[in-house]
Coordinates of C-alpha atoms and ligand atoms in Angstrom, one line a residue:
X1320 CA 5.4 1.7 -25.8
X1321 CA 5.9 5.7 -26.5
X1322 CA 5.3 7.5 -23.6
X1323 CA 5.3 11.2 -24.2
X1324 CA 8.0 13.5 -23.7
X1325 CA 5.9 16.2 -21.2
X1326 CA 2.7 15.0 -19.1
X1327 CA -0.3 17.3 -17.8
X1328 CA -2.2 17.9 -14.8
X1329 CA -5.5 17.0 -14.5
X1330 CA -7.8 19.1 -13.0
X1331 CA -11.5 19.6 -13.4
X1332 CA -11.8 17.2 -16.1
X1333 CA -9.1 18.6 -17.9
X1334 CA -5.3 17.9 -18.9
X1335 CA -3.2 21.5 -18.0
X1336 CA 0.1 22.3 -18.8
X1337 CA 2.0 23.3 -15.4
X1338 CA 4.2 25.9 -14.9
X1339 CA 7.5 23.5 -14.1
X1340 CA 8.4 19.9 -15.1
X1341 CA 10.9 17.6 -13.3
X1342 CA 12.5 14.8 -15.6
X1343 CA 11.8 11.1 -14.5
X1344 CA 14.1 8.8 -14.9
X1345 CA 14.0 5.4 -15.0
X1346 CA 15.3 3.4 -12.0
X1347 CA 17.0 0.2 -13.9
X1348 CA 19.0 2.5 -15.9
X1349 CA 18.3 6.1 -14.9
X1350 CA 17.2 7.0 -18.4
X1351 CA 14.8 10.0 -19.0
X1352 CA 11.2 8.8 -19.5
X1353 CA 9.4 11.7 -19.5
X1354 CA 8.8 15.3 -17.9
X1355 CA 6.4 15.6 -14.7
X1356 CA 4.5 18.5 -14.0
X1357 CA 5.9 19.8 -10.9
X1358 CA 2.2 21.8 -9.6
X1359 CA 2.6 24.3 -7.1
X1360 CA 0.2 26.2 -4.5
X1361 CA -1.8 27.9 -7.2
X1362 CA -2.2 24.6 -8.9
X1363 CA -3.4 22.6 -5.4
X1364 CA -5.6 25.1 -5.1
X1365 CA -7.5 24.9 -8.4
X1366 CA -7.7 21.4 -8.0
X1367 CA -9.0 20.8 -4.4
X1368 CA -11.7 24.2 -6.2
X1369 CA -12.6 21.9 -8.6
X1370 CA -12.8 18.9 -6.3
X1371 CA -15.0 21.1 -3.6
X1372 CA -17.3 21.6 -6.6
X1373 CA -18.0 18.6 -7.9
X1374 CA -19.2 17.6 -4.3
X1375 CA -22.4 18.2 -5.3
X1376 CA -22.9 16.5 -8.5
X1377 CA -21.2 13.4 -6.5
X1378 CA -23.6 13.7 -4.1
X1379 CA -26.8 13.5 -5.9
X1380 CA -25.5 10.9 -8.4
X1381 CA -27.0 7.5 -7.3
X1382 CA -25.5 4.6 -6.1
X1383 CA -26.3 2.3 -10.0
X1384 CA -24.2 5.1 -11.7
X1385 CA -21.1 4.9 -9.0
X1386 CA -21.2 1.4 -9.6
X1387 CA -21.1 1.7 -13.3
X1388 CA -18.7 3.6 -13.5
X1389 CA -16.3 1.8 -11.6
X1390 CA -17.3 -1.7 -13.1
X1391 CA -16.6 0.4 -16.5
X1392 CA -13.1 1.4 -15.0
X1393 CA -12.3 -2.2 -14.4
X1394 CA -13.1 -3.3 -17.9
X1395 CA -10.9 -0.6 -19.3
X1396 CA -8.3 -2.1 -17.2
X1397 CA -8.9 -5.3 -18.3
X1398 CA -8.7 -4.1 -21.7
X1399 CA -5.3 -1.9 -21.4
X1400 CA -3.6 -4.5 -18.9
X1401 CA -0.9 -4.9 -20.5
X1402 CA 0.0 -1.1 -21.3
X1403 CA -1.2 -0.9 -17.7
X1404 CA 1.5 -3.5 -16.4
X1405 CA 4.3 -1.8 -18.6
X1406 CA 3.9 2.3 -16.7
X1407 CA 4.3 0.7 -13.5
X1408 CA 7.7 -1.7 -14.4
X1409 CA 9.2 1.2 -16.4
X1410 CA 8.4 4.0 -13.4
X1411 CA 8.8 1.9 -10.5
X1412 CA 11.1 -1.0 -11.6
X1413 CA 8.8 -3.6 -10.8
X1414 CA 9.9 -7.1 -12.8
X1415 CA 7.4 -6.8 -15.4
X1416 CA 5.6 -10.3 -14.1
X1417 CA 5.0 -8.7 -10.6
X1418 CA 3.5 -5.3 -12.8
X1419 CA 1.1 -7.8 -14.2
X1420 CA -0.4 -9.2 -10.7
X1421 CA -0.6 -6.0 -9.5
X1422 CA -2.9 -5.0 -12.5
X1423 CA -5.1 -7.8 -11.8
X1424 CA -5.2 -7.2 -8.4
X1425 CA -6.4 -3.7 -9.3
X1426 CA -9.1 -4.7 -11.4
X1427 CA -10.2 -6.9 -8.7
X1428 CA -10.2 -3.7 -6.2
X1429 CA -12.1 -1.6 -8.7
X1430 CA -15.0 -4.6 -8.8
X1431 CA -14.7 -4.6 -5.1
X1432 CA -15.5 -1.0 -5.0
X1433 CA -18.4 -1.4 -7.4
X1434 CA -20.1 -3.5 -5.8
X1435 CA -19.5 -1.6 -2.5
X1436 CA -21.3 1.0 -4.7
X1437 CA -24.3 -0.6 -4.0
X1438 CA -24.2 -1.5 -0.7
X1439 CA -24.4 1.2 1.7
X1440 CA -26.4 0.5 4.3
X1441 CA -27.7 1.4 7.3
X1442 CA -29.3 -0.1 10.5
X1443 CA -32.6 0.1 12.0
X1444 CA -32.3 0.7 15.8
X1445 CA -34.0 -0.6 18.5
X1446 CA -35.2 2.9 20.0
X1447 CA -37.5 1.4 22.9
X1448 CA -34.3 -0.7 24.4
X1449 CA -34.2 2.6 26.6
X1450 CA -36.5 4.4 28.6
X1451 CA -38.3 6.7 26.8
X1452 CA -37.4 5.3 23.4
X1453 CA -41.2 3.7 23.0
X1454 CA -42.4 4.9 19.3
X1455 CA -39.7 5.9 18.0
X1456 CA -38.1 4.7 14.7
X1457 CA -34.3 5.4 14.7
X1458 CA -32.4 4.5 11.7
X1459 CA -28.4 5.3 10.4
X1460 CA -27.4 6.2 6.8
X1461 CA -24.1 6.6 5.4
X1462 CA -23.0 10.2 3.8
X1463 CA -20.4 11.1 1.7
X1464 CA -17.3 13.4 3.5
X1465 CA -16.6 15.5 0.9
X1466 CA -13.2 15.8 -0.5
X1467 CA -10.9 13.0 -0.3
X1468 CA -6.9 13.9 -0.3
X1469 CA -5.3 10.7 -1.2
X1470 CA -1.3 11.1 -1.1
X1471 CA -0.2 7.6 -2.5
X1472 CA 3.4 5.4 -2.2
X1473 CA 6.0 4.6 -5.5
X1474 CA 5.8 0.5 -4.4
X1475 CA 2.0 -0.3 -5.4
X1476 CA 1.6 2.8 -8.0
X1477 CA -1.7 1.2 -9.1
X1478 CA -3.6 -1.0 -6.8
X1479 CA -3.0 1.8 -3.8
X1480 CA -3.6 4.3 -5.8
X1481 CA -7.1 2.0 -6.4
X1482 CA -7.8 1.8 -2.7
X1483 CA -8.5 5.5 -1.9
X1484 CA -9.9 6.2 -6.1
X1485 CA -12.3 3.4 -5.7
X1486 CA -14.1 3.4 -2.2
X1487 CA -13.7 7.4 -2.4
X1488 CA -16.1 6.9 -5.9
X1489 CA -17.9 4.0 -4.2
X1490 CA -19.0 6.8 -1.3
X1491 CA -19.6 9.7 -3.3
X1492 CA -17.0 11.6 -2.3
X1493 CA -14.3 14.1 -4.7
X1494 CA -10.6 13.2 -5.0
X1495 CA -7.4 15.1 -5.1
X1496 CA -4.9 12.8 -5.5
X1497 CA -1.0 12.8 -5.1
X1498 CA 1.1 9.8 -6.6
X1499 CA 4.7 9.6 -5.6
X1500 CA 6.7 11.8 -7.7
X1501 CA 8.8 8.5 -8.8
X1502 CA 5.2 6.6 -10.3
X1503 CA 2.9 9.2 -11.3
X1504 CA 2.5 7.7 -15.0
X1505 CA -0.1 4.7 -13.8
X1506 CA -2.1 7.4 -12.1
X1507 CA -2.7 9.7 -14.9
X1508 CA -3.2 6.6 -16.9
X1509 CA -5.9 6.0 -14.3
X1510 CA -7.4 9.4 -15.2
X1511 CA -7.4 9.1 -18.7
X1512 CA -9.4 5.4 -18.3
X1513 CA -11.7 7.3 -15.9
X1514 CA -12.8 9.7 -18.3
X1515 CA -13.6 7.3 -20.8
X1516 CA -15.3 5.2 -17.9
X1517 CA -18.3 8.1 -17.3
X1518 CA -16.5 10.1 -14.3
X1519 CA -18.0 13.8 -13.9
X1520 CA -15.2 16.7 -14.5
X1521 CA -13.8 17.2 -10.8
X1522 CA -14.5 14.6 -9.1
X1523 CA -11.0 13.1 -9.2
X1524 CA -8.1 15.7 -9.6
X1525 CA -4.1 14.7 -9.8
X1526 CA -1.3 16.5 -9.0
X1527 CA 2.3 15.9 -9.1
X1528 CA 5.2 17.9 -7.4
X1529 CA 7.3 17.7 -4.5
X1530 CA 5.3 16.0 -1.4
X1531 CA 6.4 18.5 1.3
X1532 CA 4.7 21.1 -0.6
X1533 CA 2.0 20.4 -2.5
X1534 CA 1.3 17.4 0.4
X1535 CA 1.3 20.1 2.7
X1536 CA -0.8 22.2 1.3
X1537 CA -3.4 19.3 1.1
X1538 CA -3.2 18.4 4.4
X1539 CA -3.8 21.6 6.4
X1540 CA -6.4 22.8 3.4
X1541 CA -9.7 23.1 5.7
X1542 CA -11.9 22.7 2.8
X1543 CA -10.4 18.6 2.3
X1544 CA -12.4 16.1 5.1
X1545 CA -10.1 13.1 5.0
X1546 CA -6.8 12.3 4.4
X1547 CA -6.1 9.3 3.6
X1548 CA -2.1 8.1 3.3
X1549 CA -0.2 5.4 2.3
X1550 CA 3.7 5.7 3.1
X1551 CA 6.4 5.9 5.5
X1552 CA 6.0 6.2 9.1
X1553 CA 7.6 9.3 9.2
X1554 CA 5.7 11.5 7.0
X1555 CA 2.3 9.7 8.5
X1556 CA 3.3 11.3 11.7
X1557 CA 3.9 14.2 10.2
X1558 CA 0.7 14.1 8.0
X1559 CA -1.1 13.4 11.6
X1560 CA 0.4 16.3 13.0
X1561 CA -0.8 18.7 10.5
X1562 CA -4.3 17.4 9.4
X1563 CA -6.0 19.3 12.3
X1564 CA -9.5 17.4 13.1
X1565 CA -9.6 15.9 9.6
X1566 CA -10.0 11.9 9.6
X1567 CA -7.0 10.5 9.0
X1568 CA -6.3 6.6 7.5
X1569 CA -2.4 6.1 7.6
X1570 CA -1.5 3.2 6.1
X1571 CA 2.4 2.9 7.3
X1572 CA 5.9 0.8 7.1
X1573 CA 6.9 -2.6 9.2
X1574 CA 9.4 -4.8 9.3
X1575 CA 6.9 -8.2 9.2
X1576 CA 8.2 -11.5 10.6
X1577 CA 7.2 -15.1 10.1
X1578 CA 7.4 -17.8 12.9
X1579 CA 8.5 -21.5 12.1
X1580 CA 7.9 -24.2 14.4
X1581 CA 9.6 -27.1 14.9
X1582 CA 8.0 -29.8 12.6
X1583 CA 7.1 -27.5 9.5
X1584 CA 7.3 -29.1 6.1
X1585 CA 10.7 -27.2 4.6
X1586 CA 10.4 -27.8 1.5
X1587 CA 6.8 -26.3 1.6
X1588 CA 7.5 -23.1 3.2
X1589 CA 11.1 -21.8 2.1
X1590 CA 9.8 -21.2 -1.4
X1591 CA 6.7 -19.1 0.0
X1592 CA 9.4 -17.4 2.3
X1593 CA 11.7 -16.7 -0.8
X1594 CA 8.8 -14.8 -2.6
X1595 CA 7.7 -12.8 0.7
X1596 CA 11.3 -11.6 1.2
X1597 CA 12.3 -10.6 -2.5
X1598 CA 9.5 -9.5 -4.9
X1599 CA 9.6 -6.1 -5.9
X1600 CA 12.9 -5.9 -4.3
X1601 CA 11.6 -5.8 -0.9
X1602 CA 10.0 -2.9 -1.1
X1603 CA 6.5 -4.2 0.3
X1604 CA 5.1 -2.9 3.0
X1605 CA 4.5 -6.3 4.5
X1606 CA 7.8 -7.7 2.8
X1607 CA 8.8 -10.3 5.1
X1608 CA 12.2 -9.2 7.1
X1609 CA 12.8 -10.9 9.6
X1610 CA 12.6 -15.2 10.3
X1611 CA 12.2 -16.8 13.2
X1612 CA 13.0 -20.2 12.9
X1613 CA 13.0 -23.4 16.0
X1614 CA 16.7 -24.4 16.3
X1615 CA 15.6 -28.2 15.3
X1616 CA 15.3 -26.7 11.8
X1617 CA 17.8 -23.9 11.6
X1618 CA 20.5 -24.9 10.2
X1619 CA 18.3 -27.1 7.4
X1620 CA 15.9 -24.4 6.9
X1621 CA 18.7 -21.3 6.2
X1622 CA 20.3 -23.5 3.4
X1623 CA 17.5 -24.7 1.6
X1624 CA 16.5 -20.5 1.5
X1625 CA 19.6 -20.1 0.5
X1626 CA 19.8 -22.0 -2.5
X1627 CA 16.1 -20.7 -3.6
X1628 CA 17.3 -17.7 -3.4
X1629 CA 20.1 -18.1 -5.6
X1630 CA 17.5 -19.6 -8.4
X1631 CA 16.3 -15.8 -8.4
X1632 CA 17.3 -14.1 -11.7
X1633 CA 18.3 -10.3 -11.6
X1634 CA 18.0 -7.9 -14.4
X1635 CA 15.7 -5.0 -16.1
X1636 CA 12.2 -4.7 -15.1
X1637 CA 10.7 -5.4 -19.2
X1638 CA 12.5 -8.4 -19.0
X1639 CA 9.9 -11.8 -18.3
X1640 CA 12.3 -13.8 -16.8
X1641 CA 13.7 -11.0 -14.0
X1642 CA 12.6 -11.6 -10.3
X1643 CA 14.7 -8.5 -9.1
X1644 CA 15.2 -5.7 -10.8
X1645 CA 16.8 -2.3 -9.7
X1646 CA 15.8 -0.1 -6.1
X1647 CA 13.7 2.4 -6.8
X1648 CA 16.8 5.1 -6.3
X1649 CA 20.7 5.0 -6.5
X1650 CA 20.3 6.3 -2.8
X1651 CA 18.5 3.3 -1.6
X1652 CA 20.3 0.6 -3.1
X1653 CA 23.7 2.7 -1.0
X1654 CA 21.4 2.7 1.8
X1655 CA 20.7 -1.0 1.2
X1656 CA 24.6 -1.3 1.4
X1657 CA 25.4 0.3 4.1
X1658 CA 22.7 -1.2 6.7
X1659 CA 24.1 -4.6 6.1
X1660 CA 28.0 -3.4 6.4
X1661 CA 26.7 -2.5 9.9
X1662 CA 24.6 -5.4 11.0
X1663 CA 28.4 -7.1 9.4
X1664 CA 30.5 -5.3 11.6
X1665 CA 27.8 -6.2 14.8
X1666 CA 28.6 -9.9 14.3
X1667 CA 25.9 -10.8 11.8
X1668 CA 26.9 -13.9 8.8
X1669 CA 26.0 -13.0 5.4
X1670 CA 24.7 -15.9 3.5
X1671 CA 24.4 -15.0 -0.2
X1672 CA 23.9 -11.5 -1.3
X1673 CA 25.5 -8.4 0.8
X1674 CA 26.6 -6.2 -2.9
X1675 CA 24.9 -4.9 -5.9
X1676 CA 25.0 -4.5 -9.7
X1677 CA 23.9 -1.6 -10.5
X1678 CA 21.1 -0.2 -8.6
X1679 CA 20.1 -3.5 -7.8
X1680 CA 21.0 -5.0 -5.2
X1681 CA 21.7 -8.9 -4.6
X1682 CA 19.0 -11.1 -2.4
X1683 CA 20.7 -10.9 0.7
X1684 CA 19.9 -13.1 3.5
X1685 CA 21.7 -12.4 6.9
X1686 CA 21.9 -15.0 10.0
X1687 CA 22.7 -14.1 13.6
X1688 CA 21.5 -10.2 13.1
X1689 CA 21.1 -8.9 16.7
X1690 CA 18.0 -6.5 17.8
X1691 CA 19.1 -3.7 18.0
X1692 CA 20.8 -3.6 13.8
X1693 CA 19.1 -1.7 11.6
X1694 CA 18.2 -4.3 9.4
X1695 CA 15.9 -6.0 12.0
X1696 CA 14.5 -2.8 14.4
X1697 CA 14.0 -0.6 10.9
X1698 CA 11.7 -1.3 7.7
X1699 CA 14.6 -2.5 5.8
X1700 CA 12.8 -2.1 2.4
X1701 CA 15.0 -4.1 0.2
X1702 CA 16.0 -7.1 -0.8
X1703 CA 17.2 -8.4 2.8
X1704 CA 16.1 -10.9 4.6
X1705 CA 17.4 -12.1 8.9
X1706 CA 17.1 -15.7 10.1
X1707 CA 17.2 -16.2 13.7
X1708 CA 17.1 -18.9 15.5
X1709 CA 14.2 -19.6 18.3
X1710 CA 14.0 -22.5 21.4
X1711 CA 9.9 -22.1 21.5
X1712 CA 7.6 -20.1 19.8
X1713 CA 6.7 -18.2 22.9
X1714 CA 10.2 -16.9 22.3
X1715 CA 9.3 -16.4 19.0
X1716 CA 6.4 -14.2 19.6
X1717 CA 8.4 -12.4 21.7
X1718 CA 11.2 -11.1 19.3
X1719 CA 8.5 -10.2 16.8
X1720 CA 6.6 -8.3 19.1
X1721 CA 9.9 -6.4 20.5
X1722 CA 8.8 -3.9 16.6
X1723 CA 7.5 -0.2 17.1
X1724 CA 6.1 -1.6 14.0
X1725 CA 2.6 -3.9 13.5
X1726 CA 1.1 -4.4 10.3
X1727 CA 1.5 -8.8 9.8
X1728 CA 2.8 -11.0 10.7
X1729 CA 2.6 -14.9 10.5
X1730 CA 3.1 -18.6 11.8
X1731 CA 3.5 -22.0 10.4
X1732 CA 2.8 -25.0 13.0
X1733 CA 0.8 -27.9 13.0
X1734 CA -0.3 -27.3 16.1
X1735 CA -3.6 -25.6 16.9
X1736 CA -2.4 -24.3 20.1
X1737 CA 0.2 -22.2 19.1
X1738 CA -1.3 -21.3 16.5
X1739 CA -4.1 -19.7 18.5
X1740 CA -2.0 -18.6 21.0
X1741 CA -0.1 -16.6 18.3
X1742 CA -3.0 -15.1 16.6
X1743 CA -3.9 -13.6 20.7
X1744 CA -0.7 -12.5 21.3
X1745 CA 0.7 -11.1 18.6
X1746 CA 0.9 -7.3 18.3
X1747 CA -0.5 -6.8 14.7
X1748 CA -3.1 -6.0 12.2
X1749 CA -2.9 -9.1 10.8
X1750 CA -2.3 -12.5 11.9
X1751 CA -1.9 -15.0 8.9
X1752 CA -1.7 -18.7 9.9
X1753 CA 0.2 -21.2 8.2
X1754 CA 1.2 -18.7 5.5
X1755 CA 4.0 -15.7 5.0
X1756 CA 3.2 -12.0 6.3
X1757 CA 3.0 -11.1 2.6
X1758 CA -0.2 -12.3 1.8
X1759 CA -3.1 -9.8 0.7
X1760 CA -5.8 -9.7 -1.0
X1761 CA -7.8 -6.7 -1.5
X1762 CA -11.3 -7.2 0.4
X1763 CA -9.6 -8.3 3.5
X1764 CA -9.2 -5.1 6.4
X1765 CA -5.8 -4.0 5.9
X1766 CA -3.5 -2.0 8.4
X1767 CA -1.6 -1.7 11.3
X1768 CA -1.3 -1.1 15.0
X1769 CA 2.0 1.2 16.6
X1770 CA 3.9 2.6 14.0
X1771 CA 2.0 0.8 11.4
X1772 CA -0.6 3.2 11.0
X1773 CA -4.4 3.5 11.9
X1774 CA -7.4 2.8 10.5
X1775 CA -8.0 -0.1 8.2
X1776 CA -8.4 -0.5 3.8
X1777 CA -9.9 -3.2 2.3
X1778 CA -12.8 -1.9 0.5
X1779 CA -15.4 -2.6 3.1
X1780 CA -13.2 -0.6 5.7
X1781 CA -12.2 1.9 3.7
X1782 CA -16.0 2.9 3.0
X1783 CA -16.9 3.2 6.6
X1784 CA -13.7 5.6 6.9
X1785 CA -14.8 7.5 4.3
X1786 CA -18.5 7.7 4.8
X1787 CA -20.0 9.7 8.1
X1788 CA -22.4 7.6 10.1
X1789 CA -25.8 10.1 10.3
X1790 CA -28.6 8.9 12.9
X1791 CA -32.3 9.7 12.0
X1792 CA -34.9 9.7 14.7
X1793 CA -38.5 9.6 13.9
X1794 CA -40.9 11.0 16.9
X1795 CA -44.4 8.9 16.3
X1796 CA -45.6 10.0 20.0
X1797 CA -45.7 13.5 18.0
Ligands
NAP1411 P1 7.0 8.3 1.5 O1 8.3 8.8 1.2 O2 6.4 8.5 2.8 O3 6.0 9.0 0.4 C1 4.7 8.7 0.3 C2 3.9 9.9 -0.3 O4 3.9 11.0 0.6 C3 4.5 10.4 -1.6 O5 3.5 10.7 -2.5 C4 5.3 11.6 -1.2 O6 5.5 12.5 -2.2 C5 4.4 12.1 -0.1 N1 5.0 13.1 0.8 C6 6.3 13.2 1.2 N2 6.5 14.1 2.1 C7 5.3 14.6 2.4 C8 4.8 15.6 3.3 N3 5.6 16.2 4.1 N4 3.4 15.8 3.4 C9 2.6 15.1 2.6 N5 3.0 14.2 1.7 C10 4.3 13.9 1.6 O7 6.9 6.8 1.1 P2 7.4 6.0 -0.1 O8 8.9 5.9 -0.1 O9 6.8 6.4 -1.4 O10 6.8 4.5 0.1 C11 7.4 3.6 1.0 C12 6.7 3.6 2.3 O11 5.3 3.3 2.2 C13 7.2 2.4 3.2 O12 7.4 2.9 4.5 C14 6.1 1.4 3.1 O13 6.1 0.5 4.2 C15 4.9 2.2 3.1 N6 3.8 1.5 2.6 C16 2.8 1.1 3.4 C17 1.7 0.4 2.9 C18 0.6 0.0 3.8 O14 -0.5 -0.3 3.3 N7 0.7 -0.1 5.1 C19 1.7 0.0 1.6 C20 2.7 0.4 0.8 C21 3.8 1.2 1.3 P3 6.9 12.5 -3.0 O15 7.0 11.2 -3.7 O16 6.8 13.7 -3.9 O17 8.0 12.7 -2.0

């Protein structure tokens, strides 16, 4: 696939040439694949202009044509997968099979939000439950905010990109949009398929440049109603800090755990753990990191992960038969490095892994990893996994819920109990029973308590964040 040499802004409906470009290189093998426009203030503010007003056209358009547009979207997608699938592996270094599930999860968001399209409603209220409420009809409606600013993560270029675009179109609201500077080729692809879907001029701009400016200039912009973020923990608080009384969704970092009881069919559950741990490198926001296993198993459970995890192949994103490719930067495969050198020197066994080749880094699974080590009280965001061992799941919940983090976490037992106690006590979004942390699917709420962020996605969620709840009251004592 050629991809050219220089890509645009688009703004208004329209691809402009920017001022400055910043090469992107690929991460496997740090070759150029293009230049990036690099917009600054003047830029941001023709595009949030153009976003402010196509409001109005947004607003008046009815709920049929939001649909169709979005169901067109997701047949374009359908179409183009594959060219879809091969942006985000050659930008991000996603193994080209993982590229291809998060194109079809996409589409599946982008019919989500279609149908959501068509399903804003309202409540009638009960007005003469209060004194002084007799004849009175009181009903609520939903109302577009505005403009959206969507500032978007390099790990799901696509499908996150998808969960602002499409309940943000679903609503009736305007977009400005800001990929990572790393993936930005899947989101002007996005554009482009937009435009042929039926999308109004202005009602979803994108711009690329350095976060911390043209970010900035979003967040503190009063004319912009919501931001909504997807990305680390430290530029959401710094996003929360700034925003001033906008509504703010962050959608943040963890480091997820799973809990394995005593009992638990092996052989079923270390290949599931395997996958949660390593695909995309790690670098999932609900990757699973740390393992929690009853001592009756330990020892059986951490060498049967072992050797699956050896069965994983390494190599270049385009490659079918790759399960982990490169980091997304020299700098974090080092970074990789370095945290397990330290949880080393603490006492920790490595188990397979601990080096790279390359920028990628081997699966790395650690045992005996105390607390207070990096690679268990930080999002480790690579390809490294801890086992510990556990007397009780009450222990258990305990050492998961010693996290400033809380986005999922999960538990396999065969007993009800514990299961149900785990679901109460755990301090999460997200309790998944008898499966990984890892598991998503994209009309489920989605998000995190603590660190992990406020407010929730999941296309149902996301359209109540986005939408204002307006109460009419209708007087017929008048
Ligand atoms: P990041 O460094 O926080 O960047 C995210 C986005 O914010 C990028 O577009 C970045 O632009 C922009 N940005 C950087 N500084 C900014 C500032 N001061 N103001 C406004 N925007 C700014 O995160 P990342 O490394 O791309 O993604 C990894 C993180 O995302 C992990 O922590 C992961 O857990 C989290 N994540 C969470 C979820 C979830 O749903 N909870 C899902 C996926 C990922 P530049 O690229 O130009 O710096």
């Amino acid at each position: 696939m050629e991809i050219p040499a220089y890509q645009s802004l688009f703004i208004n409906g329209e691809w402009k040439e920017p001022k400055q470009y910043t090469p992107l290189y690929a991460p496997f093998d740090q070759t150029e694949l293009t230049n990036i426009p690099s917009a600054g203030e003047e830029e941001v503010e023709a595009a949030i202009a153009a976003a402010v007003q196509a409001k109005s056209v947004m607003k008046q358009m009815p709920a049929h044509e939001r649909s169709t547009i979005l169901s067109n979207l997701a047949e374009l997608l359908e179409i183009n997968k594959d060219r879809a699938a091969e942006f985000i592996a050659r930008e991000a270094a996603k193994p080209i099979t993982t590229a291809k599930g998060e194109v079809a999860r996409t589409i599946q968001t982008y019919k989500f939000a279609s149908q959501a399209a068509n399903q804003l409603y309202g409540e009638k209220l009960p007005m003469d439950a209060a004194p002084g409420g007799e004849n009175r009809v009181g009903f609520t409606t939903r109302e577009p905010l505005g403009v959206i600013g969507a500032i978007t993560p390099f790990n799901f270029p696509m499908n996150l990109v998808a969960h602002k675009v499409g309940p943000a179109i679903a609503t009736g609201n305007t977009i400005v949009l800001k990929p990572a500077s790393q993936t930005p080729l899947s989101a002007y692809f996005l554009a482009e398929l937009l435009e042929e879907a039926g999308l109004p001029p202005g009602v979803l701009n994108i711009i690329t440049g350095s976060g911390r400016v043209i970010g900035d200039k979003i967040v503190k912009d009063d004319r912009v109603s919501m931001i909504t973020f997807t990305g680390s923990p430290e530029v959401g608080k710094q996003i929360r800090s700034r925003a001033g009384l906008k509504k703010t969704t962050l959608e943040l970092g963890s480091n997820s755990a799973v809990i394995i009881d005593e009992e638990t069919d092996l052989d079923k559950v270390v290949p599931r753990c395997v996958q949660g741990a390593f695909a995309f490198q790690g670098q999932v926001c609900i990757s699973l990191q740390r393992i929690y296993v009853h001592e009756n198993g330990f020892r059986s459970f951490v060498d049967k992960f072992v050797e699956e995890t050896k069965k994983l192949k390494t190599g270049g994103p385009l490659d079918e038969e790759t399960n982990v490719s490169a980091m997304i930067s020299p700098n974090d495969a080092e970074r990789a490095l370095s945290w397990i050198r330290e949880a080393e020197q603490s006492g920790a066994n490595v188990e397979t892994g601990a080096a790279k080749e390359g920028n990628v880094v081997l699966p790395t699974v650690l045992t005996g990893v105390k607390r207070n080590q990096k690679v268990s009280c930080e999002e480790v965001f690579a390809p490294i996994v801890m086992i510990n061992s556990v007397s009780s799941v009450e222990e258990a919940i305990g050492e998961v819920n010693d996290s400033r983090y809380g986005l999922q976490a999960g538990i396999y037992t065969n007993d009800i109990q514990k299961a149900m106690s785990a679901s109460e006590k755990l301090e999460v979004g997200g309790v998944l029973i008898n499966d990984f942390p890892t598991f998503r699917v994209d009309h489920m709420p989605y998000g995190g308590v603590k660190e992990s962020g406020t407010g929730r996605e999941g296309i149902k969620y996301a359209v109540e964040e986005m939408t204002e709840l307006k109460l009419t009251v209708i007087n017929n004592n008048f």
